[in-house]
Amino acid sequence: MVITDAVDQIPVPALLLNKQGIVLSFNELMIKTVKDIKTGVAIQEIVPQWDSQSQVKMTESGDNRWLFLSCPSQEEDAFLFLGIESAELSELMDENIELKKRTWELDAIIENSYDGIYITDHKGVTWKTNSAIERITGIPKEYYIGKNVDSLMKRGILENSVTHRVVKQKRTVSLVQNNYQGKETLITGVPVFNEQGEVEKVVTNIRDLSDLNELQAKLSKMNLLNDRYKRELELLKNKTSQLDGIVINSESIQMIYDTAERISNVNATVLILGETGVGKDVLAKYIYNESARSKEGEFIKVNCGAIPKDLLESELFGYEKGAFTGANTRGKPGLFEMADKGILFLDEIGELPLMLQVKLLRVLQENEIQRIGGTQPKKVDVRIIAATNRNLKEMVESGEFREDLYYRLNVLPISIPSLKHRRDDILPLMEMYLTKANEKYQMNKKIDTELKDFFFSHDWPGNIRELSNLMERLVVTTPKEIIKLKDLPDEYQGGGEFKAAPASIVSLKEAAETAEARVLKLAAEKYSNTYDIATALETSQPTVVRKMKKYNLRITKGGESE
């Protein structure tokens, strides 16, 4: 074989291989390059990095690198490789390998970006996109390649192009637009400059805002819900202190205060009805304390029957400077302005003059007031709670009260029953006012059981106010520690021995409860436990416990009564 013999004459490392990569021949210089080389052996066993697919092979010998180039051979089944020692060529190959690796990494980053990536040249011709653009636009990414953004706009695929703006302004440009599928997208184009400072490429990032908008809506909803829960927790936290001074033992009062709590944050007008002294002002203050307005505004109370008619208008609506003789030189805000963001409690609303009823109606309808002497109305944010012991319906029929104002006030009516119709509250109220009077006057008075009977049976025409005043009077005037029936003022004595029977016609239910309470009280004085009481009264022990709790009775120690 001529070529085999001629290998020794080649002045550079030379190697002859057959089609299977078996070494056929090599020269002396090749031995210096690859020490373990020998014929009849596959080259890849001798040089593992030998790449049979590449036209250029590379080997290493110590610190030297050799490139073997494939040269034409006269023999069909033999391949001649000539070796060249060149550090520059090997560096170029290393750079090429590194460049391929970086290119692959960059392609992987672009392809796996959650946002759509859209790369064009300075003329707007699409150069590269990623798969995310398919998810955002619903159009295969291959469709964009090679197409100009102008043609995409003409076909309605794009609404506006950020590419031309970036090229023109030579800076990053962002815009929000709806895409082909109607999704809201944020498009940001970033210029890539060449060495001459001209825009060479434009990299556009396309972000689908529909997911972000949905998350934002959910977050806003959760924040609103969180704020609501915070308010409710605050109200629950403060509920114990707000109930101080309020007795709600009876079922009717429990229902009233449950209703008051439910409507506390409803801005509708409340009309509280009931006899004098039943606690209308206490209920109004409770509604204020339970409401969010207690954090923003004040609770202002005005008794419409206690202020002279000539002064009531200026008190409610205020006046400008110089409005009338003797007026404050700087003017004065009215109670409506002072109650802004809060609650204005109009007690004894039935005493409001007809002239002022018209102005109050305007406040309820327009949410604005006008000071005396003023020319411009002023908006106010006030919730109105009105109260009266009069029958407003009859006053409307007799022409004493405006019908339109009545219906404006009567949006949320609450009627508080008199004390004689909720006797379950009497003894707890008595205990509460006894404790308050003892604390106020630093005493330690107690109530005799017979006097408790009187308190429970009395009709209390003055309701809670009468009970409170009598309790304070007894604590102060009674010389002994135990307050008894005989210590009552003359007007309560009734000219003889007190009897537990009702002093006036009452319902059968009230009469039965009065008798039941008296029998239980007598049994509690005689027996030392509820089991003996149940046996004596021929009922169950749980019934005795429940009834004694209802009437606020306790077992008196000391055996049988005399």
XYZ file of C-alpha atoms in Angstrom:
562
model
C 0.000 0.000 0.000
C 1.628 3.201 -1.229
C -0.127 5.510 1.198
C 0.823 3.311 4.126
C 4.498 3.407 3.189
C 4.378 7.156 2.535
C 3.149 7.975 6.034
C 6.687 7.825 7.401
C 7.747 10.547 4.973
C 5.199 13.104 6.204
C 6.972 15.871 8.258
C 4.136 16.223 10.777
C 2.404 13.675 13.044
C 0.459 11.445 10.641
C -2.100 8.690 11.254
C -3.867 6.332 8.858
C -7.212 4.755 9.899
C -9.652 2.466 8.135
C -13.425 3.030 8.066
C -13.827 1.245 11.390
C -11.318 3.546 13.111
C -8.575 0.860 13.348
C -4.990 2.201 13.182
C -3.331 1.071 9.945
C -0.114 3.095 10.089
C 1.567 6.109 11.740
C 4.963 7.844 11.633
C 7.653 8.521 14.263
C 6.313 11.989 15.038
C 2.951 10.410 15.906
C 4.656 8.271 18.546
C 5.872 11.454 20.236
C 2.361 12.852 20.150
C 0.498 9.699 21.307
C 2.877 7.418 23.201
C 0.651 4.323 23.398
C -0.307 4.238 19.757
C -0.053 0.944 17.880
C -1.504 -0.640 14.756
C -4.499 -2.978 14.749
C -6.205 -1.173 17.640
C -9.198 1.182 17.499
C -8.069 4.789 17.849
C -10.774 5.558 20.441
C -9.233 2.943 22.763
C -5.949 4.838 22.554
C -7.377 8.359 22.448
C -10.784 8.383 24.282
C -11.548 12.007 23.288
C -11.264 11.111 19.585
C -14.607 12.162 17.977
C -15.350 9.963 14.981
C -18.129 12.281 13.778
C -16.020 15.446 13.630
C -13.696 16.413 10.774
C -11.307 17.940 13.302
C -9.926 15.737 16.096
C -8.141 16.957 19.179
C -5.680 15.156 21.463
C -3.534 16.197 24.378
C 0.076 15.308 25.188
C 1.201 16.799 28.446
C 0.608 20.540 28.197
C 0.401 20.388 24.398
C -2.746 20.156 22.309
C -2.869 18.642 18.871
C -5.470 19.106 16.166
C -5.803 16.313 13.567
C -7.296 17.324 10.265
C -8.773 14.792 7.871
C -6.996 14.852 4.496
C -7.931 13.197 1.158
C -6.535 9.695 0.722
C -5.839 7.702 -2.442
C -7.237 4.561 -0.848
C -11.033 4.328 -0.505
C -11.093 2.461 2.795
C -8.354 4.507 4.496
C -8.413 7.963 6.073
C -5.318 10.091 6.630
C -5.130 12.509 9.571
C -2.374 15.113 9.915
C -1.580 16.619 13.327
C -0.938 20.296 13.989
C 0.189 21.621 17.329
C -1.710 24.927 17.819
C -2.730 26.527 21.099
C -4.808 29.153 19.225
C -6.918 26.580 17.399
C -7.555 24.611 20.581
C -8.621 27.798 22.344
C -11.029 28.541 19.516
C -12.506 25.082 19.889
C -12.862 25.601 23.633
C -14.549 28.903 22.996
C -16.832 27.261 20.481
C -17.823 24.592 22.997
C -18.422 27.225 25.665
C -20.404 29.347 23.217
C -22.616 26.375 22.347
C -23.181 25.739 26.046
C -24.089 29.377 26.730
C -26.367 29.458 23.697
C -28.167 26.359 24.945
C -28.501 27.857 28.427
C -29.840 31.142 27.035
C -32.358 29.280 24.854
C -33.450 27.234 27.879
C -33.898 30.388 29.990
C -35.946 32.115 27.293
C -38.043 29.010 26.639
C -38.800 28.364 30.319
C -39.706 31.936 31.210
C -43.280 32.197 32.568
C -43.648 35.530 30.775
C -43.803 35.632 26.994
C -40.478 36.615 25.351
C -40.666 38.223 21.916
C -37.414 39.275 20.185
C -37.328 41.317 16.995
C -34.703 43.176 14.998
C -34.760 46.955 14.621
C -37.126 46.653 11.644
C -39.694 44.745 13.659
C -39.106 41.316 12.125
C -39.647 38.549 14.656
C -36.436 36.718 15.444
C -37.321 34.499 18.419
C -40.224 33.725 20.794
C -40.914 31.203 23.551
C -43.730 28.788 24.427
C -45.267 31.136 27.009
C -46.508 33.353 24.198
C -48.747 30.484 23.095
C -50.380 30.363 26.550
C -50.898 34.129 26.623
C -52.062 34.700 23.036
C -53.346 31.278 22.005
C -51.222 31.381 18.827
C -48.321 28.913 18.202
C -44.931 30.511 18.692
C -43.734 29.321 15.265
C -46.366 31.533 13.636
C -44.545 34.689 14.746
C -41.072 33.757 13.436
C -40.064 35.902 10.456
C -43.204 38.049 10.572
C -43.116 41.808 10.957
C -45.021 43.355 13.867
C -46.786 45.676 11.388
C -48.403 42.720 9.624
C -49.388 41.232 12.986
C -51.096 44.505 13.885
C -52.955 44.578 10.551
C -54.278 41.072 11.210
C -55.507 42.131 14.646
C -53.137 39.851 16.536
C -51.437 42.867 18.151
C -53.235 46.070 19.146
C -50.135 48.229 19.488
C -46.455 47.540 18.903
C -43.905 48.489 21.493
C -41.034 47.646 19.119
C -41.260 50.789 16.995
C -41.502 52.993 20.078
C -38.356 51.416 21.540
C -36.425 51.899 18.302
C -37.586 55.502 18.014
C -37.093 56.508 21.661
C -34.025 54.280 22.268
C -35.189 53.403 25.756
C -37.352 50.910 27.620
C -41.069 51.370 26.884
C -44.033 49.751 28.683
C -47.726 49.700 27.837
C -50.867 47.816 28.902
C -53.204 46.431 26.253
C -55.692 43.641 25.576
C -54.338 40.865 23.386
C -55.939 38.712 20.695
C -57.840 36.663 23.331
C -58.994 39.746 25.231
C -56.576 39.213 28.115
C -55.033 42.277 29.704
C -51.248 42.201 29.238
C -48.303 44.325 30.325
C -45.797 44.665 27.469
C -42.284 45.955 28.164
C -39.803 46.444 25.327
C -36.050 46.767 26.069
C -33.522 47.919 23.421
C -30.281 46.006 22.668
C -27.626 48.366 21.234
C -24.775 47.575 18.810
C -21.261 49.056 18.978
C -22.419 52.166 17.116
C -25.116 52.856 19.738
C -27.941 51.957 17.377
C -30.807 49.654 18.362
C -29.978 46.217 16.982
C -32.626 44.104 18.651
C -35.712 44.681 20.819
C -36.474 42.196 23.599
C -40.147 42.386 24.574
C -41.489 40.860 27.788
C -45.237 40.050 27.741
C -46.876 39.501 31.134
C -50.445 38.210 31.467
C -52.156 40.521 33.978
C -55.357 38.471 34.235
C -53.829 36.194 36.882
C -52.392 39.181 38.740
C -55.713 41.023 38.560
C -57.510 37.962 39.903
C -55.015 37.666 42.740
C -55.361 41.396 43.440
C -59.155 41.054 43.575
C -58.886 38.086 45.939
C -56.378 39.973 48.097
C -58.675 43.017 48.260
C -61.575 40.762 49.197
C -59.492 39.075 51.899
C -58.372 42.467 53.239
C -61.986 43.634 53.456
C -62.920 40.394 55.198
C -59.948 40.778 57.522
C -60.996 44.342 58.398
C -64.526 43.139 59.070
C -63.273 40.370 61.361
C -61.049 42.868 63.175
C -64.038 45.157 63.784
C -66.137 42.247 64.982
C -63.344 41.085 67.316
C -63.022 44.613 68.684
C -66.747 44.736 69.306
C -66.671 41.322 70.991
C -63.668 42.376 73.086
C -65.420 45.513 74.250
C -68.789 43.887 74.698
C -68.329 43.085 78.384
C -67.500 46.671 79.297
C -70.301 48.007 77.131
C -72.845 45.870 78.999
C -71.897 47.413 82.329
C -74.973 49.007 83.827
C -77.359 47.066 81.574
C -79.551 44.242 82.871
C -80.927 41.932 80.189
C -82.319 38.989 82.140
C -85.823 39.023 80.679
C -86.484 37.490 77.297
C -88.035 40.690 75.897
C -84.968 42.812 76.765
C -82.620 40.146 75.405
C -84.442 40.314 72.065
C -84.277 44.124 72.078
C -80.522 44.224 72.705
C -79.897 41.453 70.167
C -81.753 43.589 67.628
C -79.786 46.676 68.689
C -76.519 44.841 68.115
C -77.589 43.692 64.639
C -78.577 47.200 63.529
C -75.665 48.998 65.195
C -73.735 49.392 61.928
C -76.778 50.115 59.770
C -77.059 53.855 59.169
C -80.861 53.861 59.182
C -82.717 56.027 61.713
C -83.822 54.341 64.956
C -86.966 55.320 66.864
C -87.004 54.112 70.496
C -90.438 54.056 72.117
C -91.324 53.477 75.757
C -92.518 54.978 79.003
C -90.415 57.425 80.975
C -87.539 55.744 82.780
C -87.437 52.442 80.856
C -83.847 53.034 79.646
C -84.233 54.550 76.176
C -81.033 56.587 76.532
C -79.132 53.498 77.739
C -80.220 51.578 74.640
C -79.222 54.491 72.375
C -75.755 54.627 73.951
C -75.435 50.846 73.568
C -76.133 51.113 69.821
C -73.452 53.810 69.578
C -70.884 51.742 71.498
C -71.541 48.697 69.309
C -71.194 50.667 66.067
C -68.126 51.642 64.046
C -69.154 55.284 64.546
C -67.920 55.068 68.134
C -64.376 55.037 66.680
C -64.946 58.097 64.456
C -67.480 60.454 66.026
C -69.201 61.443 69.246
C -72.467 60.464 70.903
C -74.379 63.723 71.372
C -77.610 63.704 73.392
C -80.189 66.504 73.374
C -83.519 66.595 75.195
C -85.926 68.350 72.838
C -88.309 69.095 75.680
C -85.741 70.579 78.058
C -84.479 73.406 75.815
C -86.679 76.492 75.210
C -88.160 76.525 71.709
C -86.473 79.844 70.896
C -83.030 78.370 71.608
C -83.523 74.845 70.289
C -82.932 75.779 66.640
C -79.602 77.472 67.343
C -78.550 74.549 69.562
C -79.321 71.985 66.881
C -78.214 73.813 63.744
C -75.770 76.466 65.050
C -75.494 80.036 63.788
C -73.159 82.314 61.856
C -71.536 85.399 63.413
C -73.942 88.297 63.779
C -76.976 86.080 63.104
C -78.875 87.693 65.979
C -78.389 90.045 68.915
C -76.146 88.512 71.546
C -74.760 85.889 69.175
C -71.151 84.804 69.478
C -69.007 87.004 67.238
C -67.358 83.932 65.726
C -70.555 81.942 65.284
C -71.244 78.551 66.833
C -71.548 75.017 65.416
C -74.760 73.179 66.198
C -75.197 69.726 67.676
C -75.570 68.190 64.218
C -72.075 69.418 63.295
C -70.664 68.275 66.628
C -72.121 64.790 66.020
C -70.578 64.514 62.538
C -69.385 60.915 61.909
C -71.180 59.973 65.133
C -74.716 59.694 66.503
C -77.156 62.437 67.565
C -79.692 61.191 70.129
C -82.870 63.279 70.032
C -84.676 62.444 73.271
C -88.324 63.475 73.660
C -88.632 63.962 69.888
C -92.378 64.450 70.343
C -91.686 67.859 71.914
C -89.920 69.171 68.794
C -91.740 72.248 67.408
C -93.342 71.889 63.959
C -91.024 74.550 62.513
C -87.948 72.527 63.487
C -89.557 69.304 62.306
C -89.238 70.658 58.763
C -85.518 71.356 59.193
C -84.965 67.919 60.758
C -86.719 66.325 57.787
C -84.258 68.074 55.452
C -81.331 66.670 57.428
C -82.722 63.150 57.127
C -83.426 63.543 53.396
C -80.442 65.557 52.193
C -77.829 64.924 54.900
C -77.166 68.647 55.146
C -77.842 71.493 57.580
C -77.852 75.267 57.327
C -76.827 77.485 60.229
C -79.022 80.344 61.340
C -77.914 83.363 59.338
C -76.008 81.166 56.904
C -76.402 81.144 53.152
C -74.702 77.876 52.228
C -75.832 74.385 53.306
C -73.243 72.084 54.893
C -73.062 68.316 54.477
C -73.077 66.242 57.684
C -72.675 62.505 58.246
C -74.857 61.905 61.300
C -76.951 58.931 62.332
C -80.152 59.920 64.115
C -81.592 57.990 67.055
C -84.851 59.474 68.333
C -86.820 58.541 71.444
C -90.177 59.461 72.922
C -92.702 58.362 75.524
C -95.566 59.815 73.501
C -97.721 58.151 70.843
C -96.409 59.756 67.664
C -99.086 58.079 65.551
C -101.814 59.881 67.517
C -99.829 63.121 67.303
C -99.723 62.757 63.504
C -103.495 62.290 63.398
C -104.038 65.367 65.600
C -101.647 67.470 63.494
C -99.008 67.885 66.233
C -96.345 65.897 64.385
C -95.503 65.813 60.678
C -96.478 62.560 58.996
C -93.507 62.608 56.580
C -91.079 63.084 59.465
C -92.762 60.282 61.414
C -92.140 57.806 58.609
C -88.557 59.049 58.208
C -87.932 58.388 61.902
C -89.890 55.141 62.098
C -87.458 53.137 59.916
C -86.181 50.925 62.757
C -88.649 51.192 65.649
C -87.786 49.572 68.984
C -90.341 49.503 71.790
C -89.016 48.970 75.330
C -91.605 47.410 77.688
C -92.218 48.938 81.111
C -90.588 47.347 84.145
C -93.832 45.726 85.336
C -93.905 43.759 82.078
C -90.398 42.374 82.550
C -90.245 41.440 86.203
C -87.289 39.093 85.625
C -85.149 42.237 85.444
C -86.368 43.819 88.701
C -84.264 41.933 91.260
C -81.038 42.049 89.177
C -81.599 45.809 88.712
C -82.157 46.189 92.435
C -78.872 44.390 93.183
C -77.002 46.497 90.635
C -78.252 49.832 92.025
C -77.669 48.636 95.597
C -74.027 47.884 94.723
C -73.629 51.260 93.023
C -75.114 53.138 95.985
C -72.924 51.228 98.462
C -69.825 52.075 96.421
C -70.858 55.696 96.019
C -71.491 56.301 99.724
C -68.953 53.752 101.023
C -71.556 51.637 102.795
C -72.406 47.961 102.976
C -76.204 47.874 103.123
C -78.198 44.722 102.339
C -81.820 44.083 101.400
C -84.243 42.098 103.537
C -86.018 39.234 101.729
C -89.463 40.718 102.446
C -88.382 43.998 100.867
C -87.175 42.034 97.821
C -90.714 40.681 97.592
C -92.030 44.214 97.515
C -89.585 45.255 94.805
C -90.566 42.255 92.681
C -94.313 42.864 93.068
C -94.399 46.666 92.766
C -95.623 48.061 89.426
C -92.942 50.794 89.199
C -94.818 53.502 87.306
C -91.510 55.411 87.031
C -89.781 52.239 85.802
C -85.986 51.887 86.162
C -85.486 55.533 87.108
C -87.906 55.161 90.032
C -86.251 51.934 91.195
C -82.781 53.490 91.015
C -83.828 56.598 92.970
C -85.617 54.571 95.653
C -82.625 52.253 96.046
C -80.219 55.174 96.534
C -82.647 56.835 98.951
C -82.937 53.704 101.092
C -79.164 53.191 101.259
C -78.648 56.763 102.450
C -81.591 57.091 104.883
C -81.734 53.636 106.501
C -79.739 53.678 109.777
C -79.207 49.920 110.018
C -77.186 47.658 107.754
C -80.214 45.563 106.735
C -82.841 47.521 104.819
C -86.313 46.207 105.630
C -89.855 46.716 104.393
C -90.604 49.177 107.193
C -87.800 51.454 105.939
C -89.744 52.263 102.795
C -90.975 55.862 102.457
C -94.604 56.495 103.410
C -95.782 56.690 99.816
C -94.761 53.038 99.381
C -96.171 51.713 102.653
C -99.782 51.356 101.467
C -101.323 51.866 104.951
C -100.793 48.345 106.284
C -98.941 45.077 106.051
C -97.437 44.425 102.650
C -98.924 41.571 100.683
C -97.265 39.804 97.846
C -100.412 39.791 95.736
C -100.484 42.249 92.842
C -101.825 45.693 93.715
C -103.570 46.073 90.367
C -105.004 43.939 87.605
C -102.192 42.138 85.799
C -102.003 39.234 83.349
C -102.432 35.708 84.648
C -98.838 34.980 83.681
C -97.509 37.842 85.823
C -99.760 36.848 88.752
C -98.584 33.240 88.507
C -94.923 34.319 88.396
C -95.426 36.550 91.442
C -96.957 33.700 93.449
C -94.313 31.259 92.212
C -91.494 33.569 93.261
C -92.979 34.051 96.744
C -93.426 30.295 97.330
C -89.852 29.632 96.198
C -88.562 32.409 98.458
C -90.314 30.943 101.486
C -88.973 27.481 100.669
C -85.453 28.857 100.233
C -85.665 30.371 103.722
C -86.885 27.105 105.279
C -84.766 24.425 103.586
C -80.984 24.160 103.281
C -80.735 22.613 99.777
C -82.605 22.422 96.491
C -83.371 18.714 96.869
C -85.415 19.325 100.025
C -87.140 22.260 98.323
C -88.005 20.060 95.318
C -89.470 17.387 97.642
C -91.532 19.949 99.563
C -92.876 21.576 96.380
C -93.395 18.211 94.659
C -91.277 19.072 91.615
C -87.842 18.161 90.208
C -84.562 19.530 91.567
C -83.444 20.939 88.135
C -86.751 22.855 87.933
C -86.106 24.377 91.368
C -82.579 25.415 90.335
C -83.842 26.993 87.097
C -86.696 28.858 88.804
C -84.492 30.170 91.612
C -82.028 31.452 89.048
C -84.897 33.101 87.151
C -86.090 34.994 90.252
C -82.563 35.610 91.574
C -83.231 33.686 94.797
C -80.701 32.071 97.102
C -81.004 29.527 99.891
C -80.883 31.163 103.318
C -78.820 29.168 105.797
C -80.005 28.693 109.394
C -82.696 26.052 109.320
C -86.444 26.591 109.411
C -87.931 30.066 109.609
C -89.919 31.131 112.585
